[in-house]
XYZ file of C-alpha atoms in Angstrom:
234
model
C 14.828 -7.955 25.218
C 15.267 -11.653 25.699
C 16.078 -13.509 22.534
C 18.333 -13.341 19.508
C 18.544 -16.362 17.282
C 18.278 -17.741 13.787
C 15.315 -19.103 11.976
C 12.706 -19.699 14.674
C 10.649 -16.932 13.096
C 12.653 -16.519 9.884
C 10.365 -18.589 7.733
C 7.203 -16.797 8.847
C 8.947 -13.418 8.443
C 9.832 -14.065 4.839
C 6.420 -15.493 3.996
C 4.626 -12.515 5.591
C 6.307 -9.889 3.396
C 4.447 -9.490 0.085
C 7.578 -8.440 -1.793
C 9.202 -11.839 -1.101
C 6.288 -13.822 -2.504
C 6.958 -15.589 -5.775
C 10.655 -16.231 -5.106
C 11.940 -19.616 -6.197
C 12.410 -22.172 -3.421
C 16.208 -22.114 -3.582
C 16.508 -18.331 -3.117
C 13.759 -18.366 -0.513
C 15.612 -21.021 1.498
C 18.875 -19.050 1.277
C 17.117 -15.952 2.575
C 15.475 -17.882 5.394
C 18.858 -19.312 6.416
C 20.310 -15.833 6.999
C 17.226 -14.340 8.656
C 17.526 -13.768 12.390
C 14.736 -13.044 14.863
C 14.749 -11.063 18.060
C 12.175 -10.336 20.748
C 11.756 -6.751 21.953
C 9.842 -5.287 24.862
C 7.468 -2.331 24.673
C 9.425 0.924 24.817
C 12.645 -0.509 23.372
C 14.232 1.016 20.284
C 15.252 -1.000 17.226
C 17.347 1.995 16.213
C 17.414 5.741 16.787
C 17.502 8.647 14.377
C 21.104 9.197 13.277
C 22.193 5.598 13.867
C 23.825 3.649 11.069
C 23.014 0.051 10.288
C 23.346 -2.393 7.437
C 20.234 -4.366 8.224
C 16.786 -4.833 6.723
C 14.156 -5.276 9.430
C 10.800 -7.062 9.166
C 7.961 -6.903 11.697
C 6.972 -10.505 12.384
C 4.753 -9.803 15.389
C 3.772 -6.645 17.246
C 3.775 -2.975 16.312
C 6.493 -0.388 15.656
C 6.297 3.376 15.377
C 8.754 5.426 13.330
C 9.113 8.877 14.887
C 10.990 12.129 14.501
C 11.503 14.787 17.149
C 11.025 18.487 16.446
C 13.453 21.142 17.682
C 10.949 21.799 20.483
C 11.059 18.157 21.530
C 7.630 17.252 20.141
C 7.290 13.733 18.781
C 5.748 13.170 15.368
C 4.836 9.642 14.299
C 6.006 9.246 10.708
C 4.639 5.755 10.151
C 3.176 2.774 11.965
C 4.578 -0.635 11.049
C 2.446 -3.780 11.301
C 3.315 -7.490 10.849
C 4.640 -8.027 7.325
C 6.010 -4.480 6.992
C 9.731 -4.018 6.403
C 11.898 -1.027 7.301
C 15.507 0.156 7.221
C 15.647 -0.234 3.446
C 16.753 3.342 2.729
C 19.681 3.060 5.123
C 20.781 -0.128 3.351
C 20.516 1.148 -0.206
C 21.918 4.643 0.317
C 24.385 4.001 3.156
C 22.748 6.865 5.023
C 21.934 7.248 8.695
C 18.432 6.309 9.825
C 16.093 9.279 9.375
C 13.785 8.324 12.257
C 13.518 6.422 15.525
C 12.024 2.922 15.461
C 10.320 2.212 18.795
C 8.370 -0.847 19.915
C 4.814 -0.032 21.001
C 3.238 -3.484 20.811
C 3.981 -6.375 23.124
C 5.109 -9.016 22.421
C 7.095 -7.861 19.401
C 9.311 -10.040 17.218
C 11.571 -8.397 14.655
C 13.399 -10.340 11.957
C 16.544 -8.981 10.355
C 18.606 -9.656 7.235
C 22.110 -8.233 6.889
C 22.887 -6.005 3.913
C 25.329 -8.394 2.226
C 22.938 -11.339 2.383
C 20.039 -9.207 1.195
C 21.905 -7.655 -1.759
C 23.324 -11.000 -2.878
C 19.792 -12.385 -3.027
C 18.568 -9.363 -4.979
C 21.449 -9.656 -7.474
C 20.403 -13.228 -8.232
C 16.702 -12.457 -8.513
C 15.727 -9.744 -11.010
C 12.039 -10.086 -10.160
C 12.740 -9.460 -6.478
C 14.818 -6.381 -7.348
C 11.972 -5.027 -9.470
C 9.428 -5.586 -6.708
C 11.623 -3.765 -4.211
C 11.871 -0.872 -6.657
C 8.075 -0.788 -6.756
C 8.010 -0.950 -2.945
C 10.318 2.072 -2.716
C 8.053 3.908 -5.168
C 5.055 3.057 -2.970
C 6.863 4.439 0.079
C 7.545 7.716 -1.741
C 3.876 7.908 -2.729
C 2.827 7.269 0.879
C 5.188 10.000 2.085
C 3.723 12.519 -0.385
C 0.188 11.480 0.553
C 1.023 11.823 4.248
C 1.902 15.489 3.757
C -1.565 16.149 2.380
C -3.075 13.850 5.002
C -1.773 16.075 7.811
C -1.971 19.511 6.213
C -5.180 19.499 4.179
C -7.613 17.252 6.043
C -9.670 18.020 9.103
C -9.091 16.060 12.312
C -12.162 13.858 11.833
C -10.964 12.910 8.343
C -7.515 12.010 9.662
C -9.041 9.987 12.488
C -11.356 8.171 10.074
C -8.342 7.204 7.946
C -6.468 5.930 10.985
C -9.406 3.792 12.114
C -9.748 2.319 8.627
C -6.004 1.549 8.627
C -6.320 -0.334 11.918
C -9.442 -2.117 10.689
C -7.607 -3.351 7.593
C -4.203 -4.120 9.132
C -5.595 -5.928 12.179
C -7.988 -8.089 10.134
C -10.947 -6.918 12.192
C -13.594 -9.579 12.778
C -17.103 -8.159 12.318
C -15.478 -4.730 12.161
C -14.152 -5.059 15.712
C -10.563 -4.475 16.802
C -8.585 -3.292 19.805
C -6.990 0.094 19.292
C -3.310 -0.934 19.031
C -1.850 2.350 20.295
C -2.625 4.809 23.067
C -4.683 7.913 22.421
C -1.501 9.915 22.943
C 0.256 7.979 20.163
C -2.828 8.175 17.954
C -2.868 11.941 18.482
C 0.801 12.115 17.519
C 0.117 10.025 14.440
C -2.644 12.242 13.042
C -1.307 15.557 14.350
C -3.771 16.529 17.070
C -4.256 16.217 20.855
C -5.518 13.278 22.958
C -8.436 15.454 24.075
C -9.431 16.045 20.461
C -9.219 12.282 19.797
C -11.632 11.619 22.667
C -14.100 14.250 21.424
C -14.029 12.980 17.847
C -14.500 9.356 18.929
C -17.562 10.416 20.920
C -18.831 12.280 17.860
C -18.330 9.164 15.709
C -20.300 7.166 18.269
C -23.158 9.679 18.271
C -23.262 9.460 14.453
C -23.356 5.643 14.804
C -20.221 5.272 12.712
C -18.510 3.268 15.457
C -19.268 1.603 18.773
C -16.831 1.407 21.685
C -16.584 -1.105 24.504
C -14.262 0.398 27.090
C -11.424 2.692 26.081
C -9.732 0.603 23.385
C -12.295 -1.793 21.865
C -13.751 -0.325 18.673
C -16.306 -1.676 16.242
C -16.760 0.061 12.900
C -20.487 0.067 12.175
C -20.523 2.050 8.937
C -17.310 1.385 7.029
C -18.566 2.926 3.775
C -19.615 6.131 5.522
C -16.295 6.286 7.317
C -14.479 5.896 3.969
C -16.598 8.702 2.506
C -15.592 10.916 5.409
C -11.944 9.994 4.875
C -12.259 10.671 1.127
C -11.180 7.096 0.344
C -13.965 6.226 -2.095
């Protein structure tokens, strides 16, 4: 970790979060003035499960995984966070401890932060912003419910197809091509399977000409519509 300062990334952080769009210039400037940015290295933790904080975090650059550990010590990836995603909101609004670990898995990673008092003051002055955050919380609850079905009802190939489509969309793939942003081990933890199963399913996708791979991490989606059908996303 090598940097902690105001505003060098604050403006781009605020602009990148959809929920902040549409704010008036005065409120937007106030929020930018109290936004701090910090560089993290791969493997560092923003916070750990059980920690308390009064901070809203925004991914400006890089990739974060939210994880929980089972009683047996097995890691489960709850969510992947891409540039523009915010996290820590529940801890702010409910004064509760963080329910998961937030670990950096992309390098370089820049995280912006807004302290609770500054954030709430801005929300109090902007009814539209408050409403959009309410909608964002509702979306998170929907995603959490969907995730339960995602892991318990779908076959591995369906889960993998959904993950590949997520990466394709979040990474703005050019000509359907992107670099797998996480290791096969992390991908396995994300969709609830093993790295060996990931390798077998990727080979199966290649044989079906759904994807092409160049090396271990470079993936090109050849048949996006077919992949969406497999993932039941039509």
